[in-house]
PDB file of C-alpha atoms in Angstrom:
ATOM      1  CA  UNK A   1      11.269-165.628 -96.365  1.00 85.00           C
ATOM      2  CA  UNK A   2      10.314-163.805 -99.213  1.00 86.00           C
ATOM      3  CA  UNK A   3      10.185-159.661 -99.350  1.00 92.00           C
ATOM      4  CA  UNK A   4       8.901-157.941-102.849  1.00 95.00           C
ATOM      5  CA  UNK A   5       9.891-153.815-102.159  1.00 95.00           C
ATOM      6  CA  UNK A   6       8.374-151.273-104.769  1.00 97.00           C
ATOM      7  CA  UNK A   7       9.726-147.743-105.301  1.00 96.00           C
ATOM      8  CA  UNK A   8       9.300-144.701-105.288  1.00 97.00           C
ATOM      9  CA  UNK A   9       5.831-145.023-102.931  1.00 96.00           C
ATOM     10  CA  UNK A  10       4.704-141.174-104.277  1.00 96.00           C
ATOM     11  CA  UNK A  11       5.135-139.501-107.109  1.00 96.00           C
ATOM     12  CA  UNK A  12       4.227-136.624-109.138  1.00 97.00           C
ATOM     13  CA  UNK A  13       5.166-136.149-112.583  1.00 97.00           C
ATOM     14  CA  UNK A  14       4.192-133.670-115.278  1.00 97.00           C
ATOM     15  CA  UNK A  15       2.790-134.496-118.913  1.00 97.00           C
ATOM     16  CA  UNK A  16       5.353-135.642-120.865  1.00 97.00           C
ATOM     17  CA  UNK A  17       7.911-136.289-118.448  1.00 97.00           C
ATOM     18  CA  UNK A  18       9.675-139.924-118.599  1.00 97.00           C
ATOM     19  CA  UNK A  19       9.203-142.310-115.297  1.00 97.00           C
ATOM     20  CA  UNK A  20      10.337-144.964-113.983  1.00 97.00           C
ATOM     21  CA  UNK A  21       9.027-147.684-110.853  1.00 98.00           C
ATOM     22  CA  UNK A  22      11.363-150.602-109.478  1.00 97.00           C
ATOM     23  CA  UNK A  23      10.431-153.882-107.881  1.00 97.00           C
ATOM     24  CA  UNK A  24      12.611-156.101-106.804  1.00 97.00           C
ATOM     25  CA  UNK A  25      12.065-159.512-104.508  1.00 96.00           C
ATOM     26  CA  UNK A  26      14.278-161.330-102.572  1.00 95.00           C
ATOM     27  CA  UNK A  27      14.067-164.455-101.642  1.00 92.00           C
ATOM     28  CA  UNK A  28      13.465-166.509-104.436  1.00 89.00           C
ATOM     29  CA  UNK A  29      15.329-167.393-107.722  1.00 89.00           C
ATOM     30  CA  UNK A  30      13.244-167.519-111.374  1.00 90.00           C
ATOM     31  CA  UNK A  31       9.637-165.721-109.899  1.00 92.00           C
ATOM     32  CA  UNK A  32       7.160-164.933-112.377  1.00 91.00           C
ATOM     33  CA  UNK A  33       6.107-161.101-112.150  1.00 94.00           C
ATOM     34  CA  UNK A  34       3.620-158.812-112.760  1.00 93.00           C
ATOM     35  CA  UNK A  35       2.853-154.593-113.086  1.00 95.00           C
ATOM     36  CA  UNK A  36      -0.234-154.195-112.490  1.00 94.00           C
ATOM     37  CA  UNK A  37      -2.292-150.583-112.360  1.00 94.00           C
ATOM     38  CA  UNK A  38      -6.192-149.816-110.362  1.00 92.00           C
ATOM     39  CA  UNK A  39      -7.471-146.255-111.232  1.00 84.00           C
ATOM     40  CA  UNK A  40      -9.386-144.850-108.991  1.00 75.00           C
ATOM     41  CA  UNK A  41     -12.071-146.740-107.976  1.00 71.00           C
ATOM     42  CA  UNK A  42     -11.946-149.600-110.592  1.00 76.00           C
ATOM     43  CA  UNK A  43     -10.451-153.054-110.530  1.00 84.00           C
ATOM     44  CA  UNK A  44      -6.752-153.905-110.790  1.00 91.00           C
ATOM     45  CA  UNK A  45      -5.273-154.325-114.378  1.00 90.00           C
ATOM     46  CA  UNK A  46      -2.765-156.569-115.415  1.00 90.00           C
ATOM     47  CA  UNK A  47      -0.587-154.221-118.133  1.00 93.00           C
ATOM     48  CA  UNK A  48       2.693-156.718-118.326  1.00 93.00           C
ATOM     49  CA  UNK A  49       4.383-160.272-116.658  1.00 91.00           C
ATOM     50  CA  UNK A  50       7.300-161.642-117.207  1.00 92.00           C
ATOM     51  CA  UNK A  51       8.234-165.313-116.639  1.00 89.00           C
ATOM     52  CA  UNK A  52      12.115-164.750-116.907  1.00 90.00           C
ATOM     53  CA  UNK A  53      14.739-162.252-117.567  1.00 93.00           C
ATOM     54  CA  UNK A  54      14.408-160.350-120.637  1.00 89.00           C
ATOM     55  CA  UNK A  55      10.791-161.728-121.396  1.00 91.00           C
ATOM     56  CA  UNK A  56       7.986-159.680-121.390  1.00 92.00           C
ATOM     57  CA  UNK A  57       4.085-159.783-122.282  1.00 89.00           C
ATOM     58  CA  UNK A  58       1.642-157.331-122.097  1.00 87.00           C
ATOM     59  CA  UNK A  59      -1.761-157.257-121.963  1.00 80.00           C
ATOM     60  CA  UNK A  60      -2.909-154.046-123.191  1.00 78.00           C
ATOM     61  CA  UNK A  61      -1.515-151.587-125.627  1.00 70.00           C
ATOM     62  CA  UNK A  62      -0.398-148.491-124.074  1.00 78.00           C
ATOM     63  CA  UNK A  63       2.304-145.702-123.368  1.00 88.00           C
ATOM     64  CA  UNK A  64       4.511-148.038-120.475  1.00 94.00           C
ATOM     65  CA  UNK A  65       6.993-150.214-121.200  1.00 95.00           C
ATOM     66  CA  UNK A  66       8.399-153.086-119.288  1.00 96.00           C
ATOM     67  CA  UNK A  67      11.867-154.515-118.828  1.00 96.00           C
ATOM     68  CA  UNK A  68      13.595-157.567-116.682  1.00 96.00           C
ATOM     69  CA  UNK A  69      17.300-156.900-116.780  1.00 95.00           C
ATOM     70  CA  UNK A  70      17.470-159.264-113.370  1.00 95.00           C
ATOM     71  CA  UNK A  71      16.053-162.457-112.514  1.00 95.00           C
ATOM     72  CA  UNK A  72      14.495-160.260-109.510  1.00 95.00           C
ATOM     73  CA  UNK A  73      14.448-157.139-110.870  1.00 97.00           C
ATOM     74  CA  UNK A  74      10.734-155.712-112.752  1.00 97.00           C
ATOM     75  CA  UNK A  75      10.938-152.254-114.036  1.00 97.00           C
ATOM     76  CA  UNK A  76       8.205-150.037-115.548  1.00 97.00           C
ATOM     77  CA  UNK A  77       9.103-146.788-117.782  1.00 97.00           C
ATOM     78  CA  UNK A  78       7.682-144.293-119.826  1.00 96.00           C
ATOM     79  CA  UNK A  79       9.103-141.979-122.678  1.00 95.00           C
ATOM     80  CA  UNK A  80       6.252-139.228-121.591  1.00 96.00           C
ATOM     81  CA  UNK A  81       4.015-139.451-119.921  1.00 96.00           C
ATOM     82  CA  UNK A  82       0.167-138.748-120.284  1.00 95.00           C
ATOM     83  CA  UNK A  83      -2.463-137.816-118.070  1.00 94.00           C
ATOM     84  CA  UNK A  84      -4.280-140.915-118.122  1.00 91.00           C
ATOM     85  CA  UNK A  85      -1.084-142.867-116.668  1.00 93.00           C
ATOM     86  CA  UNK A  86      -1.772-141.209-113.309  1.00 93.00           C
ATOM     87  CA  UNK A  87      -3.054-144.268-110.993  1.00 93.00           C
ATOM     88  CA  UNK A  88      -1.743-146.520-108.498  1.00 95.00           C
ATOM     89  CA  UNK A  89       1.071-149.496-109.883  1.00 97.00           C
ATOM     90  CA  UNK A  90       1.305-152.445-107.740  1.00 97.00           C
ATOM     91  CA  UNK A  91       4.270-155.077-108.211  1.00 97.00           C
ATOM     92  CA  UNK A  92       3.441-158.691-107.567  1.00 95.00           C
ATOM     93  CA  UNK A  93       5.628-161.999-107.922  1.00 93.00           C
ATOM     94  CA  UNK A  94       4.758-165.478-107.668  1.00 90.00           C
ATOM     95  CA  UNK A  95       6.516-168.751-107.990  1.00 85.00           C
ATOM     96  CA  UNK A  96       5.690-170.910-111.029  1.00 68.00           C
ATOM     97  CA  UNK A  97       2.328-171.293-111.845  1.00 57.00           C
ATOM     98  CA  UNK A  98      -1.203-173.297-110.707  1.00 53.00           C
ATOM     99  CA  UNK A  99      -1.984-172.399-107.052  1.00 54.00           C
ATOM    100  CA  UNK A 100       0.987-170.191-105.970  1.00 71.00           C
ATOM    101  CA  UNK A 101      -0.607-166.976-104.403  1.00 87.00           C
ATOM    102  CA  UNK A 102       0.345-163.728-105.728  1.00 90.00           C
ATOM    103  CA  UNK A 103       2.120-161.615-103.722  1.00 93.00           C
ATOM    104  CA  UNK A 104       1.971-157.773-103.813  1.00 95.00           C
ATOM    105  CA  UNK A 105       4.131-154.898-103.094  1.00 96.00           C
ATOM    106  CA  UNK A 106       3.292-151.933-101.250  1.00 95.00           C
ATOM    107  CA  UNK A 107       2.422-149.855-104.642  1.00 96.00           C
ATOM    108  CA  UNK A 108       3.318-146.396-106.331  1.00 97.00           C
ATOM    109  CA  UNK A 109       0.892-143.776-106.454  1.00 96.00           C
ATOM    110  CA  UNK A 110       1.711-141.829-109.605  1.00 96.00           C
ATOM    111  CA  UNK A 111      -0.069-138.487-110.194  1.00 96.00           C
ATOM    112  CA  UNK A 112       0.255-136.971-114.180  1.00 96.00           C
ATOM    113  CA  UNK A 113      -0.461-133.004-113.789  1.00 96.00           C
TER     114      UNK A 113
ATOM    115  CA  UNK B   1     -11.364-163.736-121.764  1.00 50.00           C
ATOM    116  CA  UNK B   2     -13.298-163.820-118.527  1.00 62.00           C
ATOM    117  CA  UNK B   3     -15.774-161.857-116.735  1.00 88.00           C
ATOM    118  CA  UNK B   4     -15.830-160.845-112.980  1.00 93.00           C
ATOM    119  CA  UNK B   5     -19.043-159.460-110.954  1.00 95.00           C
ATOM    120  CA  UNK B   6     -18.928-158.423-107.693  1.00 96.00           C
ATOM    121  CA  UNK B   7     -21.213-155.823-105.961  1.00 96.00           C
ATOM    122  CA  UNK B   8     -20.109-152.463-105.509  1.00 95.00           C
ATOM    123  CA  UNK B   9     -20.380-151.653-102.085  1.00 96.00           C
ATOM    124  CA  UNK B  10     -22.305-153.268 -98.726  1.00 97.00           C
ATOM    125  CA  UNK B  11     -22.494-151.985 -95.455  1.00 97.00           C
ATOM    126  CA  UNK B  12     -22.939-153.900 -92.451  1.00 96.00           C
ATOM    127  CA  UNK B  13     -22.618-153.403 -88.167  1.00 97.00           C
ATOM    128  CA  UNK B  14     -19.549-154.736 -86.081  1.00 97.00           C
ATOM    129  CA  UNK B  15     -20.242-157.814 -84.625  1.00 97.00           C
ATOM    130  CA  UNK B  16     -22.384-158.919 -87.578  1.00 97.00           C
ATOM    131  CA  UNK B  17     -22.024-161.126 -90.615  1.00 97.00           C
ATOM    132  CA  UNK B  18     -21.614-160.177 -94.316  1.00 98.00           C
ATOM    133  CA  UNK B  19     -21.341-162.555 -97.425  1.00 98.00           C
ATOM    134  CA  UNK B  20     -19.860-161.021-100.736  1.00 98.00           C
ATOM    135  CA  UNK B  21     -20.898-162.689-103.419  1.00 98.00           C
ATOM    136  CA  UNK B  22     -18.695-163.337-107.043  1.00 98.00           C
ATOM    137  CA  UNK B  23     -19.531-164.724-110.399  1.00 97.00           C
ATOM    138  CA  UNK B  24     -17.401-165.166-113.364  1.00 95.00           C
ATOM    139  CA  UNK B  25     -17.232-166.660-116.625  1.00 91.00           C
ATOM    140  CA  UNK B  26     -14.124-167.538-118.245  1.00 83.00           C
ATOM    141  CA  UNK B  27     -13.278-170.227-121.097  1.00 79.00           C
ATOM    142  CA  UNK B  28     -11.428-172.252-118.627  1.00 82.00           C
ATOM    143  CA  UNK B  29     -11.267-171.949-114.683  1.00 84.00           C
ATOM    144  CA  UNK B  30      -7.630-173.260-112.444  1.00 84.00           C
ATOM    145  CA  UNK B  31      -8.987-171.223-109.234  1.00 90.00           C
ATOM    146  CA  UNK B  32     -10.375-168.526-107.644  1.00 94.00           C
ATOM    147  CA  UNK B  33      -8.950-166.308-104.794  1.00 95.00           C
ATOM    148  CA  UNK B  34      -9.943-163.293-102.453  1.00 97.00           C
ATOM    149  CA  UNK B  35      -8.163-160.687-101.602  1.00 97.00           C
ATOM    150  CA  UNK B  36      -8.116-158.061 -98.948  1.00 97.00           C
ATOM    151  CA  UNK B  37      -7.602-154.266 -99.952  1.00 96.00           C
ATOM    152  CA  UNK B  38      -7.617-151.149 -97.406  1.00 96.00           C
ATOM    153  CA  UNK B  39      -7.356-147.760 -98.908  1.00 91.00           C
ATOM    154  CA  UNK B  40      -4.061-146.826-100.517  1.00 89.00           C
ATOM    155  CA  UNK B  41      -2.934-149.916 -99.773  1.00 93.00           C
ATOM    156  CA  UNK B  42      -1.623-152.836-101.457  1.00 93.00           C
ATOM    157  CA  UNK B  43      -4.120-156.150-101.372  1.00 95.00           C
ATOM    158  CA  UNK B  44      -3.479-158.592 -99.335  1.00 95.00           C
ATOM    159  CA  UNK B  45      -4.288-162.595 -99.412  1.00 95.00           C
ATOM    160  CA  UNK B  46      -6.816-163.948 -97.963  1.00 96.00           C
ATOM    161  CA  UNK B  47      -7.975-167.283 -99.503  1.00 95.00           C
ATOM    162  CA  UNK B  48      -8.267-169.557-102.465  1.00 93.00           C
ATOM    163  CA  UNK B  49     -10.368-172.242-103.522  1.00 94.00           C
ATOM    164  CA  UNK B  50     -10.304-174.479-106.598  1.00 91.00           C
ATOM    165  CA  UNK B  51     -12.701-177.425-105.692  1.00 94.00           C
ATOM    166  CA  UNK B  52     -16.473-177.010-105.220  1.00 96.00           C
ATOM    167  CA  UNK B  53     -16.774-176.325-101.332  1.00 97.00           C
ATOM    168  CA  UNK B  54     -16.013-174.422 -98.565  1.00 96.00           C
ATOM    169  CA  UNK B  55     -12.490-173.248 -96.627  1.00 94.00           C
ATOM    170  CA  UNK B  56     -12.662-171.761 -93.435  1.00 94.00           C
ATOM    171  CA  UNK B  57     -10.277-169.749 -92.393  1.00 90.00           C
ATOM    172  CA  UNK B  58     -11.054-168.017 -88.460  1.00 94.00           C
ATOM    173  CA  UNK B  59     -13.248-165.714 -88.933  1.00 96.00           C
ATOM    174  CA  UNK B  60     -13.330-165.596 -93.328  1.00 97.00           C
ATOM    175  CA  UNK B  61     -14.967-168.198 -95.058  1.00 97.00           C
ATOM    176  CA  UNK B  62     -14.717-168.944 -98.954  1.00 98.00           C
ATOM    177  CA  UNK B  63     -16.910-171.039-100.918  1.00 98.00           C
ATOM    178  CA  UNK B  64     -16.499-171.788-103.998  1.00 97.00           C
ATOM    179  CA  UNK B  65     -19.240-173.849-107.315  1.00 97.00           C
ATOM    180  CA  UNK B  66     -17.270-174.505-110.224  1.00 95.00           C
ATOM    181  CA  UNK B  67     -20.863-175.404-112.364  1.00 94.00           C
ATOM    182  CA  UNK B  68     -22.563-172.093-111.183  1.00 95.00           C
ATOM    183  CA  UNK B  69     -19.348-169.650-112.000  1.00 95.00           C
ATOM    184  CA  UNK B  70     -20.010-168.400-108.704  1.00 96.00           C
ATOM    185  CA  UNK B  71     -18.097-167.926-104.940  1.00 98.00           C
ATOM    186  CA  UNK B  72     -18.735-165.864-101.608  1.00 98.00           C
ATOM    187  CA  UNK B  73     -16.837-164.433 -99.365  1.00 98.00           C
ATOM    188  CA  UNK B  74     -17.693-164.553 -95.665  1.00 98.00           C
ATOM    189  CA  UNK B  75     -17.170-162.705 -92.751  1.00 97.00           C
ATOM    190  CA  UNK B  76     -18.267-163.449 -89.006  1.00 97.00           C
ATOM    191  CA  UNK B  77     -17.814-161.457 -86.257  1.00 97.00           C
ATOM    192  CA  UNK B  78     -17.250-158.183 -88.449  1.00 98.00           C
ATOM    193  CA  UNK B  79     -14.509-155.521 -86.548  1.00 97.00           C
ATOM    194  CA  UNK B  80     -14.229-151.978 -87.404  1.00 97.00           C
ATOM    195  CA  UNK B  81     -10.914-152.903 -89.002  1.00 97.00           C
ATOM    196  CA  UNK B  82     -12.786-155.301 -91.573  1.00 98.00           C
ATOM    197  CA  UNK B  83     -13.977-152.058 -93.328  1.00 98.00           C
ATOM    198  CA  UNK B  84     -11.966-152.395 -96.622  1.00 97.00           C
ATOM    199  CA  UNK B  85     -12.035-153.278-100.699  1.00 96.00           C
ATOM    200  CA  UNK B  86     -12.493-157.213-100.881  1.00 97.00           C
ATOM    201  CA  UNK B  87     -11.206-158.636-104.522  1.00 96.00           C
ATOM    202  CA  UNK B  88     -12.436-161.603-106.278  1.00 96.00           C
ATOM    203  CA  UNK B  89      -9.813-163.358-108.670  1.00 94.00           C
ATOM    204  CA  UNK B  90      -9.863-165.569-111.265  1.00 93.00           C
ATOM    205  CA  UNK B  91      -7.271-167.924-112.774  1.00 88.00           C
ATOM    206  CA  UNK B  92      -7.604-169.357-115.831  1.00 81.00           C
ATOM    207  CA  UNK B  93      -6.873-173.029-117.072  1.00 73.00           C
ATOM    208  CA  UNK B  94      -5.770-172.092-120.270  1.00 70.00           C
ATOM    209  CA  UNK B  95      -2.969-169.433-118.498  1.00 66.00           C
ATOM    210  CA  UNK B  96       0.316-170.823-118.067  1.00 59.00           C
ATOM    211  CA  UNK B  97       1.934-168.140-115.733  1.00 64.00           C
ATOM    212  CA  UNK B  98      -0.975-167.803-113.158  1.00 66.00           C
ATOM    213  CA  UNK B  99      -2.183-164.460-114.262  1.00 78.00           C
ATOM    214  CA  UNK B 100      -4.895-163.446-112.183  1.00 86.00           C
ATOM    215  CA  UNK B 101      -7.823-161.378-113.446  1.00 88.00           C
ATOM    216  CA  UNK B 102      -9.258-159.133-110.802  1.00 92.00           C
ATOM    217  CA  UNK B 103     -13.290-158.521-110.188  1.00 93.00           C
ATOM    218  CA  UNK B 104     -13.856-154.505-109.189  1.00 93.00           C
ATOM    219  CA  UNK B 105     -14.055-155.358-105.537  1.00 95.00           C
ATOM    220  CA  UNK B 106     -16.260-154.576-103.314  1.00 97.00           C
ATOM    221  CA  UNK B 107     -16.394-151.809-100.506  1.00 96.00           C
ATOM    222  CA  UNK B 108     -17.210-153.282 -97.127  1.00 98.00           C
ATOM    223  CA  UNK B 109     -17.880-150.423 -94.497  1.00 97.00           C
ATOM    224  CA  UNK B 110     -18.104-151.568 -90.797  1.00 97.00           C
ATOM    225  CA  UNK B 111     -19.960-149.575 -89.196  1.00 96.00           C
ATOM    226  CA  UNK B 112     -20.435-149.236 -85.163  1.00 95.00           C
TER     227      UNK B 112
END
């Protein structure tokens, strides 16, 4: 079966400090993956997907970066970071496209002070 | 782009029955899901629908009209553990990748 693990779970960072979540899902060969981030209270947003290794799209402009060095390996960074990053990133993979369901990991709850 | 309603919170009694109701708009539609949320936690599925109709699934129900942009969740038999962030999600026809595109969600509290 398939397993998607997120890390670190907590974190606290100062302004202008660099960061830096991993995903990774076993499993599966070639899934498509997404970073996604919900403020509080407020809808999930999609910030970047990747259909493959070493492509990567994002949705909004912003201070995070995305990378895909593995098939199964989704990284998201920052240089510095700012206040407004603080929020809760969530993971997700799914396999090809249409009806496959997207599958979350457990999330990282990053607080900017 | 698309656009995702969904009320903001509703509050109903254990044992009772609560529909949460979704519309959208989007230039193109390739199906609609509903997810489960509890508080600091990651969502979870629960169903999807991309024909006109209902799917019943024990106790959560999910209809879906493609001409009305519009869907409901439902759920029988509420239990205190029900109380939790329900997500309406949209993907569209024109996305390749099956990018979803999340609705606010809605707050269900359970209450005894």
């Amino acid at each position: 079966s398939q397993t998607i693990h997120q890390w670190p779970a907590t974190l606290v960072q100062p302004v202008g400090s660099p960061l830096s979540l991993e995903c990774t899902v076993e499993g599966t060969s070639n899934p498509n993956l997404y970073w996604y981030r919900q403020a509080a209270g407020r809808g999930l947003q999609l910030l970047f997907y990747s259909v493959g290794i070493g492509q990567i799209s994002s949705e909004v402009p912003q201070n995070l970066s995305a990378s895909r060095p593995q098939d199964r390996q989704f990284i998201l960074s920052s240089k510095k970071l700012l206040l407004s990053d603080s929020g809760f990133y969530l993971c997700a993979w799914s396999q090809g496209a249409g009806a496959n369901v997207l599958t979350f990991g457990a999330g990282s709850r990053l607080t900017v002070l | 782009g698309q656009n995702i309603d969904q009320p903001t919170e509703m509050t109903a009694t254990e044992g009772a029955i609560v529909q949460i109701n979704c519309t959208y708009q989007t230039s193109g539609f390739n199906g609609l899901f509903w997810y489960q949320q509890h508080a600091g936690e990651a969502p979870t599925f629960l169903s999807y629908n991309v024909l006109d109709g209902l799917e019943e699934k024990g106790r959560f129900s999910s209809f879906l009209s493609r001409s009305k942009g519009y869907s409901y969740l439902l759920l029988k038999e509420l239990q205190m553990k029900d109380s939790a962030s329900y997500l309406c999600a949209v993907r569209s026809a024109t996305d390749s990748w099956g990018k979803l595109q999340f609705g606010a969600g809605t707050q269900v509290v359970v209450t005894p």
